mmCIF file of C-alpha atoms and ligand atoms in Angstrom:
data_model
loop_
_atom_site.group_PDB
_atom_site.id
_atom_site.type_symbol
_atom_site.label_atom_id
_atom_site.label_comp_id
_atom_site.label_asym_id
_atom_site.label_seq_id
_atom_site.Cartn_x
_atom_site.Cartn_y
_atom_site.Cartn_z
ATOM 1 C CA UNK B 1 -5.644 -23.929 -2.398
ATOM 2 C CA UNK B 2 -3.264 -27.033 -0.842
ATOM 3 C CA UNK B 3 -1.225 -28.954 -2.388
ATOM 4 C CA UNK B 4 -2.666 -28.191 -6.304
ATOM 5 C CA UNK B 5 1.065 -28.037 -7.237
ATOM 6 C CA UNK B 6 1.818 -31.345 -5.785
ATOM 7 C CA UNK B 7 5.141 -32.968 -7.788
ATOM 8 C CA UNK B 8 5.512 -29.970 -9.379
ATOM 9 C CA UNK B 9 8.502 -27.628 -10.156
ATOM 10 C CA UNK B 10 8.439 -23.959 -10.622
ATOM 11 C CA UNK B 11 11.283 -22.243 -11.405
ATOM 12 C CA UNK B 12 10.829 -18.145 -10.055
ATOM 13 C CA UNK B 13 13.380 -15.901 -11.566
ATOM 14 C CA UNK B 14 13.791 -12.705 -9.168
ATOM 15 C CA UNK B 15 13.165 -15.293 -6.403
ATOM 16 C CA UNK B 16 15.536 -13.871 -3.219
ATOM 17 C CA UNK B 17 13.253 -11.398 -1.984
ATOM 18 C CA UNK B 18 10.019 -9.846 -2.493
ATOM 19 C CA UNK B 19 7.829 -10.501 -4.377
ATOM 20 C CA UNK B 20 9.664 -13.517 -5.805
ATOM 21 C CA UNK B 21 9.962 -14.913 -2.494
ATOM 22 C CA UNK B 22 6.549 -14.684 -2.101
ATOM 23 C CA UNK B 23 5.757 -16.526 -4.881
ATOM 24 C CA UNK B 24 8.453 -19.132 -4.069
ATOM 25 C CA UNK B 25 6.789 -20.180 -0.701
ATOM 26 C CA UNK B 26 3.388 -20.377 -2.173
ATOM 27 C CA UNK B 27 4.911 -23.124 -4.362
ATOM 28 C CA UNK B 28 5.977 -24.949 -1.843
ATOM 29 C CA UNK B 29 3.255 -24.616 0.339
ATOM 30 C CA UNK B 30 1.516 -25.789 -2.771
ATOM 31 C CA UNK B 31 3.367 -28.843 -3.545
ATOM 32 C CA UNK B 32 5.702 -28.020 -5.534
ATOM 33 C CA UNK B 33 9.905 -28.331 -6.070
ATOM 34 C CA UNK B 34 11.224 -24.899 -6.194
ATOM 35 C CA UNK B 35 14.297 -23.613 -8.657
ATOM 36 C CA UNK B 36 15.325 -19.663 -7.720
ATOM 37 C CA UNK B 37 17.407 -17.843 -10.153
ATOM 38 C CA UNK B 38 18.890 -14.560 -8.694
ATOM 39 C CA UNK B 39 21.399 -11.708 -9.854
ATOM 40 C CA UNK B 40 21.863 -11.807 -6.213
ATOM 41 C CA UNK B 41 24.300 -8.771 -7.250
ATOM 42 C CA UNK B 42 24.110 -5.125 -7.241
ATOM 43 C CA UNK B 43 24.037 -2.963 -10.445
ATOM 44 C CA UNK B 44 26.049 0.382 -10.989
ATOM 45 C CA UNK B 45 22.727 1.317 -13.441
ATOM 46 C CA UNK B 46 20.541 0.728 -10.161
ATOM 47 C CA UNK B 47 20.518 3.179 -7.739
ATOM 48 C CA UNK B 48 19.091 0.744 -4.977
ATOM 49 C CA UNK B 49 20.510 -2.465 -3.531
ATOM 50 C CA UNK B 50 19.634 -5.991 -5.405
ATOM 51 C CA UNK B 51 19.224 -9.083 -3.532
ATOM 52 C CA UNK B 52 21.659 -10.887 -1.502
ATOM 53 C CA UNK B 53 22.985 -14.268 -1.606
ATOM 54 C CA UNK B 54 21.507 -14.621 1.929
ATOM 55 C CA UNK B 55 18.600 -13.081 0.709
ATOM 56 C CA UNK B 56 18.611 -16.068 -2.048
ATOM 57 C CA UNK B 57 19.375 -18.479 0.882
ATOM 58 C CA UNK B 58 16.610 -17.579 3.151
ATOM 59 C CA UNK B 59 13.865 -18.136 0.236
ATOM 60 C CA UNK B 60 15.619 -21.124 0.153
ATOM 61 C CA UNK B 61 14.703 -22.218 3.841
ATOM 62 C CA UNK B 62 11.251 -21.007 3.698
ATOM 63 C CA UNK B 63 11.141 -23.160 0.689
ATOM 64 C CA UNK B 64 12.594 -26.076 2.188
ATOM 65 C CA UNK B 65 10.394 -25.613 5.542
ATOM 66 C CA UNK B 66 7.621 -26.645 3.416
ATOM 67 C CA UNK B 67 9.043 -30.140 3.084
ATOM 68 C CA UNK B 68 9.905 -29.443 -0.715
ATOM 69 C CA UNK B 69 13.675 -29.135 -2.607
ATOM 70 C CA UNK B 70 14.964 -26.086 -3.730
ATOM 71 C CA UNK B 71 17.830 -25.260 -6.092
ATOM 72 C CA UNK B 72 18.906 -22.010 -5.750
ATOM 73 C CA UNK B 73 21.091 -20.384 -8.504
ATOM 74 C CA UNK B 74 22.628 -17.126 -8.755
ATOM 75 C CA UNK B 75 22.699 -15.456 -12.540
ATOM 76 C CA UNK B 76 21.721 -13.015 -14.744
ATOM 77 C CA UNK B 77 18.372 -13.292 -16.613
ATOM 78 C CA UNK B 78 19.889 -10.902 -19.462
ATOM 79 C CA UNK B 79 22.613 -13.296 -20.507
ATOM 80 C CA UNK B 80 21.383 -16.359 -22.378
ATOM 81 C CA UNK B 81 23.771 -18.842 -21.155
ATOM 82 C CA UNK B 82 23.385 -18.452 -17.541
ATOM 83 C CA UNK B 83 19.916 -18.581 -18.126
ATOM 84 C CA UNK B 84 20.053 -21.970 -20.490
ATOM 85 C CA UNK B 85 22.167 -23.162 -18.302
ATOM 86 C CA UNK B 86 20.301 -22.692 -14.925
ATOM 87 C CA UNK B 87 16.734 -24.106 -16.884
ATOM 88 C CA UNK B 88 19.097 -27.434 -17.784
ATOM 89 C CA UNK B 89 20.602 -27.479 -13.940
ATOM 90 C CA UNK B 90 16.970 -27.921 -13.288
ATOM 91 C CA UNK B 91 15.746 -30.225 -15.452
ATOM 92 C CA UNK B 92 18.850 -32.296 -14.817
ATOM 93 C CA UNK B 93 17.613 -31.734 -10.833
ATOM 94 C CA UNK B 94 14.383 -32.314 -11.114
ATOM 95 C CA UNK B 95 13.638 -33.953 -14.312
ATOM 96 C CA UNK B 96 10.800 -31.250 -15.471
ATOM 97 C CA UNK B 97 9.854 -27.456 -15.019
ATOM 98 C CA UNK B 98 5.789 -26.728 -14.961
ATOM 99 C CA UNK B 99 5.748 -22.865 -14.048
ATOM 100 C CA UNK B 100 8.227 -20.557 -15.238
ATOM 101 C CA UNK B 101 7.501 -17.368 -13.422
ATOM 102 C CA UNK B 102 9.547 -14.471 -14.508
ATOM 103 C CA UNK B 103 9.749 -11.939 -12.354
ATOM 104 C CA UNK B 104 13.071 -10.444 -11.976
ATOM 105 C CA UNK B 105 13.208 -6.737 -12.468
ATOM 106 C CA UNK B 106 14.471 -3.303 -11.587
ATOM 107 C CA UNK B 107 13.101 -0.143 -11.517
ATOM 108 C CA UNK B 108 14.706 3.096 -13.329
ATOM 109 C CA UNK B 109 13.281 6.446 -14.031
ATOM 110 C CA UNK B 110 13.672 9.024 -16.088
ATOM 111 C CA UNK B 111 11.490 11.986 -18.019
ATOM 112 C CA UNK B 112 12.222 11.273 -22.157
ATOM 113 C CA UNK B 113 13.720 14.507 -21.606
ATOM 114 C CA UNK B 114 16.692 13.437 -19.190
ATOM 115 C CA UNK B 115 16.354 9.270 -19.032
ATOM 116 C CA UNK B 116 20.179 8.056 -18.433
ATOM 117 C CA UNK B 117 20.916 5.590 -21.506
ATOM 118 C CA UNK B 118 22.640 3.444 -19.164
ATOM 119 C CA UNK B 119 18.980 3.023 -17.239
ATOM 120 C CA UNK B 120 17.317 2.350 -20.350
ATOM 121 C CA UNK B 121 19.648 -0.457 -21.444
ATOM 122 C CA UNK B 122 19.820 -2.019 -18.177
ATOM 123 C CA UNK B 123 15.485 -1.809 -17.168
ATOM 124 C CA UNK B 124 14.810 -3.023 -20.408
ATOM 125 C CA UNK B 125 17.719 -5.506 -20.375
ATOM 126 C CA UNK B 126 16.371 -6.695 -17.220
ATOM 127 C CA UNK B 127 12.355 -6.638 -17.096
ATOM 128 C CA UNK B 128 12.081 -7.105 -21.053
ATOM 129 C CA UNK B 129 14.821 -8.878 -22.726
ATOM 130 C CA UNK B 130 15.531 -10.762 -19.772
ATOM 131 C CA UNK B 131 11.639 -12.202 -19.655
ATOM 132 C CA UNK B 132 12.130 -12.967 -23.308
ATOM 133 C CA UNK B 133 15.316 -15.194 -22.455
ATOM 134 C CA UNK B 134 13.868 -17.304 -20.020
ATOM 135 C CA UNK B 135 10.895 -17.802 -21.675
ATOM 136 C CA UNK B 136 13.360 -19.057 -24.350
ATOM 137 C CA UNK B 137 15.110 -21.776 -22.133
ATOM 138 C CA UNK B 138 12.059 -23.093 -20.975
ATOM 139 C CA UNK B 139 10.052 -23.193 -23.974
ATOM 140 C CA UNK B 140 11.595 -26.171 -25.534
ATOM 141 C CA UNK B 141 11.698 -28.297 -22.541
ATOM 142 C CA UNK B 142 7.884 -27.739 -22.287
ATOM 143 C CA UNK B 143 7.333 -28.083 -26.162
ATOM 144 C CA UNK B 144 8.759 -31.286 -25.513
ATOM 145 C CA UNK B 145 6.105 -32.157 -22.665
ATOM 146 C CA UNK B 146 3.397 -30.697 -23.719
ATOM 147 C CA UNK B 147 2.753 -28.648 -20.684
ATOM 148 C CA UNK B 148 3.745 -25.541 -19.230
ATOM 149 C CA UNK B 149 2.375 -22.484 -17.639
ATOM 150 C CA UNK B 150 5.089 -19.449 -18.185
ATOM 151 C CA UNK B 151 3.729 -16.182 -15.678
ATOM 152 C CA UNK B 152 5.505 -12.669 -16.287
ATOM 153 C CA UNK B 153 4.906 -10.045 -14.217
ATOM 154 C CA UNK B 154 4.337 -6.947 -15.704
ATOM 155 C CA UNK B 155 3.090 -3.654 -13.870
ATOM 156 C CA UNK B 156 0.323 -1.042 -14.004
ATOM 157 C CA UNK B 157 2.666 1.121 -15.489
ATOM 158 C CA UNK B 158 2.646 -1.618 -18.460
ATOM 159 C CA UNK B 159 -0.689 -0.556 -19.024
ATOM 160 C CA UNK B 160 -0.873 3.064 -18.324
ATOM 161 C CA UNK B 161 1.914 5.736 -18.053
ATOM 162 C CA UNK B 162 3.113 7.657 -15.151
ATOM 163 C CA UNK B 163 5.862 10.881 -15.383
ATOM 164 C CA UNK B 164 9.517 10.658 -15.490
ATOM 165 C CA UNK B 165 9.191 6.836 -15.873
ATOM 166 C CA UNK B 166 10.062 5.935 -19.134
ATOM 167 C CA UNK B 167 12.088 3.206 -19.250
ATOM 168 C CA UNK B 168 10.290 1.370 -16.969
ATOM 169 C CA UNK B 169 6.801 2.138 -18.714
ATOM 170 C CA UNK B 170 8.133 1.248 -21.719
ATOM 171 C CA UNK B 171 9.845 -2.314 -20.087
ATOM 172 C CA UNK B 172 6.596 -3.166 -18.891
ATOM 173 C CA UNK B 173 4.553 -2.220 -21.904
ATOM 174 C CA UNK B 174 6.678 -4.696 -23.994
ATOM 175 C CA UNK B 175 6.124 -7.475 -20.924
ATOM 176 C CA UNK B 176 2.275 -7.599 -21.942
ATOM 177 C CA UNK B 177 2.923 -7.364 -25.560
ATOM 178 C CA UNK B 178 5.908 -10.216 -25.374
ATOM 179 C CA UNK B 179 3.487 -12.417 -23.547
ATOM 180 C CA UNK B 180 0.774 -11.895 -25.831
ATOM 181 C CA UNK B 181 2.920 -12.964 -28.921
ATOM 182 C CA UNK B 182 4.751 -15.948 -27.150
ATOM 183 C CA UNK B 183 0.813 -17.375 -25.715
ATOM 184 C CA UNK B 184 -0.027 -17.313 -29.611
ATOM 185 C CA UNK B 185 3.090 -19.351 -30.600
ATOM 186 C CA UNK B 186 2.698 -21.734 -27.371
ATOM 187 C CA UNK B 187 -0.652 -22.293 -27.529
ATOM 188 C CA UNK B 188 -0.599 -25.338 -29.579
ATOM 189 C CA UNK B 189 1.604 -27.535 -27.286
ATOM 190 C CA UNK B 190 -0.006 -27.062 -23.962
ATOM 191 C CA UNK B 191 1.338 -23.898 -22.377
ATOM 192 C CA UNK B 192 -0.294 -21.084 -21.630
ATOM 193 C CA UNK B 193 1.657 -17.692 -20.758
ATOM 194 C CA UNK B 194 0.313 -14.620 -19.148
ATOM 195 C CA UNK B 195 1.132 -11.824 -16.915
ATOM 196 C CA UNK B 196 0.296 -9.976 -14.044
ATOM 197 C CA UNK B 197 0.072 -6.649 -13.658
ATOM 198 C CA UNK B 198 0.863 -5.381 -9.866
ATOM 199 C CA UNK B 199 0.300 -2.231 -7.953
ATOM 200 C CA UNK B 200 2.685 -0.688 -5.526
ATOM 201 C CA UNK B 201 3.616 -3.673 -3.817
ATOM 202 C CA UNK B 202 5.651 -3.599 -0.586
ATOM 203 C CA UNK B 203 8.996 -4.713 -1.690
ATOM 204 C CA UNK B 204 12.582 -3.280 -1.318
ATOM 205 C CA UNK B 205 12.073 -2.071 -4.766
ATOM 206 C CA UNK B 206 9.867 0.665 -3.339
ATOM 207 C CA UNK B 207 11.106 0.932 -0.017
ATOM 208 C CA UNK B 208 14.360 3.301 -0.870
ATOM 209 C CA UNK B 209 15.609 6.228 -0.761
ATOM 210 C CA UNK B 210 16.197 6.514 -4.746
ATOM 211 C CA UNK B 211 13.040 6.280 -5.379
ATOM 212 C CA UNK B 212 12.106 8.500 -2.521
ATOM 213 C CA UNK B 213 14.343 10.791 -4.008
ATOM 214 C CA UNK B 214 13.215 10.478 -7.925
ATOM 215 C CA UNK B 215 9.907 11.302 -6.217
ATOM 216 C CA UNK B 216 10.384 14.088 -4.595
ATOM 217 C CA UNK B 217 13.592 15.682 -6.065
ATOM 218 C CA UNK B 218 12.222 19.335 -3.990
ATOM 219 C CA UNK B 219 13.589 17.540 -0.665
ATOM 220 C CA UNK B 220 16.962 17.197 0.610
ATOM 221 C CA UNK B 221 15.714 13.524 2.404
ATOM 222 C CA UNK B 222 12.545 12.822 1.794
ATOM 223 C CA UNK B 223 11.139 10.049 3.722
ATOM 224 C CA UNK B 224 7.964 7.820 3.300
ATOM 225 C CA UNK B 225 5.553 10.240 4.644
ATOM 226 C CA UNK B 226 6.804 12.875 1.512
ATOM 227 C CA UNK B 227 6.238 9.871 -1.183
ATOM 228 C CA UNK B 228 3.317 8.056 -0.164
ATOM 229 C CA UNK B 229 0.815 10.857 -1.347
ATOM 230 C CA UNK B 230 1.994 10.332 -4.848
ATOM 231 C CA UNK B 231 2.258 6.861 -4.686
ATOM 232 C CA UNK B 232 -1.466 6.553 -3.949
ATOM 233 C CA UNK B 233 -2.330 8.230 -6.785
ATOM 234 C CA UNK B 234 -1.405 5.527 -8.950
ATOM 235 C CA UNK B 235 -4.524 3.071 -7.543
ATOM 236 C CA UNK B 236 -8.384 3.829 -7.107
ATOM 237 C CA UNK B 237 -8.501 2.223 -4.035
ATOM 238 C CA UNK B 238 -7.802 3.617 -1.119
ATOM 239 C CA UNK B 239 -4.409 1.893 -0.377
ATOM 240 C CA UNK B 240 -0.704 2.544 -1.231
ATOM 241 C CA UNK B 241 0.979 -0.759 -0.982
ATOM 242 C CA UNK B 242 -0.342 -4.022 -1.723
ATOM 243 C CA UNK B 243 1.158 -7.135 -0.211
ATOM 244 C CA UNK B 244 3.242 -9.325 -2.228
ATOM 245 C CA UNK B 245 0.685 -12.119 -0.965
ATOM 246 C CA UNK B 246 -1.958 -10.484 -3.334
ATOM 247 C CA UNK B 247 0.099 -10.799 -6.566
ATOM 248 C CA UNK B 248 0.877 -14.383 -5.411
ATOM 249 C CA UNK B 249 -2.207 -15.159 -5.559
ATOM 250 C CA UNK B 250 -2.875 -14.450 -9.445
ATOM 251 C CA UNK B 251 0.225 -16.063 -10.017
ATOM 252 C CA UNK B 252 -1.078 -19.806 -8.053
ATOM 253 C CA UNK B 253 -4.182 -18.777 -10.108
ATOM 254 C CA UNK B 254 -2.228 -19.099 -13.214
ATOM 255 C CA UNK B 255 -0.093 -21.648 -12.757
ATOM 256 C CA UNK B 256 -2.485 -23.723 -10.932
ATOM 257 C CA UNK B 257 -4.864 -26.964 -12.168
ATOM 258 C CA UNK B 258 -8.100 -24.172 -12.951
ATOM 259 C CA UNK B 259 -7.079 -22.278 -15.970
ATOM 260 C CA UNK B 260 -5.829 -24.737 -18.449
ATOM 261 C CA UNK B 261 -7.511 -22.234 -21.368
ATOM 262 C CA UNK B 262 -6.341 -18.872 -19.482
ATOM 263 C CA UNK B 263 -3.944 -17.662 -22.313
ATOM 264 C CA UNK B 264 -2.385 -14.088 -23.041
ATOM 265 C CA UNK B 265 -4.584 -12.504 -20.007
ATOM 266 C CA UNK B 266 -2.955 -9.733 -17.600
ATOM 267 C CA UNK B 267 -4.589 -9.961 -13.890
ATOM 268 C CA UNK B 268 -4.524 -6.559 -12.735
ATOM 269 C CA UNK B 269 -3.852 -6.683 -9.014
ATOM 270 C CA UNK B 270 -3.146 -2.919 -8.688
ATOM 271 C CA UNK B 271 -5.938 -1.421 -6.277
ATOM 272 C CA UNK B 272 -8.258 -0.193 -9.605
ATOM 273 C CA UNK B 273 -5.894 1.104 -11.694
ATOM 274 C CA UNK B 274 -7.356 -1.143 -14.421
ATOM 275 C CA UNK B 275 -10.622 0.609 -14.035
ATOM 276 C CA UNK B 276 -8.686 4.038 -15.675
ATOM 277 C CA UNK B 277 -6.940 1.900 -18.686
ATOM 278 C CA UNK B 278 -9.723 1.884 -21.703
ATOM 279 C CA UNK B 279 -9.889 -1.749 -22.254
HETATM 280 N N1 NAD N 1 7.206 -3.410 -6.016
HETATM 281 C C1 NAD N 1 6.383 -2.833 -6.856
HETATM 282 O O1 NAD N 1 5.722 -1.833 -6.519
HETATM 283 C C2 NAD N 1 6.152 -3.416 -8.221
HETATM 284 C C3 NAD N 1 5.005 -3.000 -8.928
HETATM 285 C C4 NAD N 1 4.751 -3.544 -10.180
HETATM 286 C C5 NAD N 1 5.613 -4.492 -10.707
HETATM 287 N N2 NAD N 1 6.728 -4.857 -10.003
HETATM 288 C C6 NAD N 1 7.584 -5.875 -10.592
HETATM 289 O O2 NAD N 1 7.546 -7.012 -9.751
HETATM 290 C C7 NAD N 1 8.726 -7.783 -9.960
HETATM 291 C C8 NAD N 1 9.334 -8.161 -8.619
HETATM 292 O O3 NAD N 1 9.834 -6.979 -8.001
HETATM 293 P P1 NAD N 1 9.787 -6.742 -6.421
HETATM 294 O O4 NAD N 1 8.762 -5.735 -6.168
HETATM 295 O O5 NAD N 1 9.712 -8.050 -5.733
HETATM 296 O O6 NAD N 1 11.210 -6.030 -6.213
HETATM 297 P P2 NAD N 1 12.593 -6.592 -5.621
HETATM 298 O O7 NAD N 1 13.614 -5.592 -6.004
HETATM 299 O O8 NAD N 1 12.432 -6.915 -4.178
HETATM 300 O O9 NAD N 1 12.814 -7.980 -6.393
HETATM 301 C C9 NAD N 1 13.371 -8.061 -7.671
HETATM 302 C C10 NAD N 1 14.333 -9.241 -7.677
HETATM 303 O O10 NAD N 1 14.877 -9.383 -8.997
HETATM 304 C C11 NAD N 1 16.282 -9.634 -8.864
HETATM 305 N N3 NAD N 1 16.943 -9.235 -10.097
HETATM 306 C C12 NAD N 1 17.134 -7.975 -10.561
HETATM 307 N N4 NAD N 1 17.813 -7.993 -11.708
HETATM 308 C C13 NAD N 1 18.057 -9.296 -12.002
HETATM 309 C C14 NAD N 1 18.713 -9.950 -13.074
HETATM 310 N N5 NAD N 1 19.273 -9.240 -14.080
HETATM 311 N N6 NAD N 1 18.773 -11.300 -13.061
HETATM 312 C C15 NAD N 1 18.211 -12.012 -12.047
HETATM 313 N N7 NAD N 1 17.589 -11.439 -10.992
HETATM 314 C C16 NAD N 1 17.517 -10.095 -10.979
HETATM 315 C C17 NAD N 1 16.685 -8.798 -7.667
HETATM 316 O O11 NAD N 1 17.942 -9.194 -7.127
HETATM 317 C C18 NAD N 1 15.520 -9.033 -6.729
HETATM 318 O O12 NAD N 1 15.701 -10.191 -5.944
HETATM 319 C C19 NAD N 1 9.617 -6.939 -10.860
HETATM 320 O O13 NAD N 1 9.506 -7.376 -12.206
HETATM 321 C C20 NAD N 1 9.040 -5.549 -10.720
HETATM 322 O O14 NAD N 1 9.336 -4.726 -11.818
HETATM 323 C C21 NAD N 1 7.004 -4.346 -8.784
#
C-alpha cells in the first residue's frame, strides 16, 4: 500500500509505544494525519511500566517524519470526558476522524481462584470499557459523515482461554462481542467496526518481568529463556513473538479503501491459534 490513507486522520488510542506506534507510522506512511491518545502514566493495578510522555513524543516524530501532523494527547480511555474531549481536540484540529483504532490496553492475570479485584476493574476498565468509550466519542462525528472505520484490537485470548488469565480473557472476549454489536448499530451510516485478534506480539507488554514472573511463579527470576516455552504454546506456528508490523497490517487492511463491506470480522494474526477455536 502508499498513500491509500491520503488526507486522512486516524486517531490510535494506546499510540506511545508498541503496537500503537506501529500502527501510528503506518498511517502516516499511508497518508494520513495522526491523533495519539495515551495514559502515558503508570498504574498501581499494573505491575509493569505504561508508556511515557517521551514515549508519546517519539511516535510523534516518526509520525511527523512522514511529512504528516500529529496531535498527541495524554488521557485516560476509561474516563469519558478526556476521551470526548480529546475526539473534539481533533476534530477541531483536523476537521474529521476516518479510523478510530482502539488499542490501548493492559494486561492482568489471575486464576478465578485468586484474580485481585483491583486487576479486574482496572483490565476491564481499560481493554473493555475503555474501547466502548471511544467508540462512543467518535461515533457521532462519523454518524454525521457518513464514514468511518472504528478497529479494536482484541487478542487470541478473546477467542480462546488460557490459565490464570481471567480478567484479561474475559476483557478481550467482550472486545469481539462489543464490536460485533456496535458494527450492527453502525452499519447503516457508513462505518464499519472490527477487530483484530493478535498473537504474542513483541511489545513491552510482554517483555517484563511481571509477566515473567506470573509465568513462572517456581523461579526466583525467571528470565526469557524460562517463559518463552509457554508462550509458544499459545500459536501453531512455530514462532513466539510476532512483530507489531504484522498486526499493522490487518489494521491498514481495515481501515484502508478495500473493505468498505468488511463489518464485525476479527483477523486473527496469532501464528494459528485460530485454527484451535471451533469457528
Ligand atoms: N503484546 C501482546 O502480546 C498482545 C497480544 C494480544 C493483544 N494485545 C493487545 O494489543 C494492544 C496493544 O498492546 P501492546 O502489545 O502494544 O502493549 P503496550 O503495553 O506496549 O501498549 C499499550 C499502550 O496502551 C497505553 N494505555 C494503557 N492504559 C491506557 C489507558 N487507560 N488510557 C490510554 N492509554 C493506555 C499504554 O500506555 C501503552 O502505550 C492492547 O490492547 C493489548 O491488550 C497485545
Amino acid at each position: 500500500m502508499s498513500g491509500q490513507l491520503a488526507g486522512q486522520v486516524v486517531f490510535v488510542t494506546g499510540g506511545a509505544r508498541g503496537q500503537g506506534r506501529s500502527h501510528a507510522e503506518a498511517a502516516a506512511r499511508e497518508g494520513a494525519d495522526v491523533v495519539l491518545f495515551d495514559r502515558c502514566q503508570d498504574s498501581a493495578a499494573v505491575a509493569y511500566p505504561l508508556a511515557t510522555e517521551a514515549d508519546l513524543a517519539q511516535t510523534a516524530e516518526l509520525v511527523r517524519a512522514h511529512g504528516r501532523e500529529v496531535l498527541a494527547l495524554t488521557g485516560d480511555v476509561r474516563d469519558p470526558a478526556e476521551v470526548d474531549s480529546a475526539v473534539a481536540e481533533a476534530v477541531r484540529r483536523f476537521g474529521r476522524i476516518d479510523a478510530l483504532i482502539a488499542n490501548a490496553g493492559v494486561h492482568g492475570g489471575g486464576s478465578i481462584q485468586d484474580a485481585d479485584r483491583g486487576i479486574w476493574d482496572e483490565v476491564l476498565g481499560v481493554n473493555l470499557t475503555g474501547v466502548f468509550q471511544s467508540m462512543r466519542a467518535v461515533a457521532p462525528h462519523m454518524i454525521e459523515r457518513g464514514y468511518g472505520r472504528i478497529v479494536a484490537t482484541a487478542s487470541n485470548q478473546g477467542r480462546m482461554a488460557v490459565p490464570g488469565s481471567v480478567p484479561y480473557v474475559a476483557s478481550k472476549w467482550g472486545v469481539v462481542g462489543l464490536v460485533k454489536a456496535a458494527a450492527l448499530d453502525l452499519a447503516a451510516f457508513g462505518i464499519t467496526v472490527n477487530a483484530v485478534a493478535p498473537g504474542n506480539t513483541s511489545t513491552p507488554m510482554v517483555h517484563n518481568d511481571a509477566l515473567y514472573r506470573a509465568l513462572r511463579p517456581d523461579l526466583d527470576a525467571p528470565e526469557w529463556k524460562d517463559v518463552e516455552p509457554l508462550l509458544r504454546e499459545h500459536h501453531v506456528q512455530p514462532v513466539t513473538l510476532l512483530d507489531a508490523a504484522e498486526i499493522t497490517a490487518a489494521v491498514l487492511f481495515l481501515i484502508g479503501p478495500g473493505t468498505p463491506h468488511v463489518t464485525g470480522s476479527v483477523i486473527d494474526v496469532n501464528a494459528g491459534s485460530a485454527a484451535r477455536y471451533t469457528a
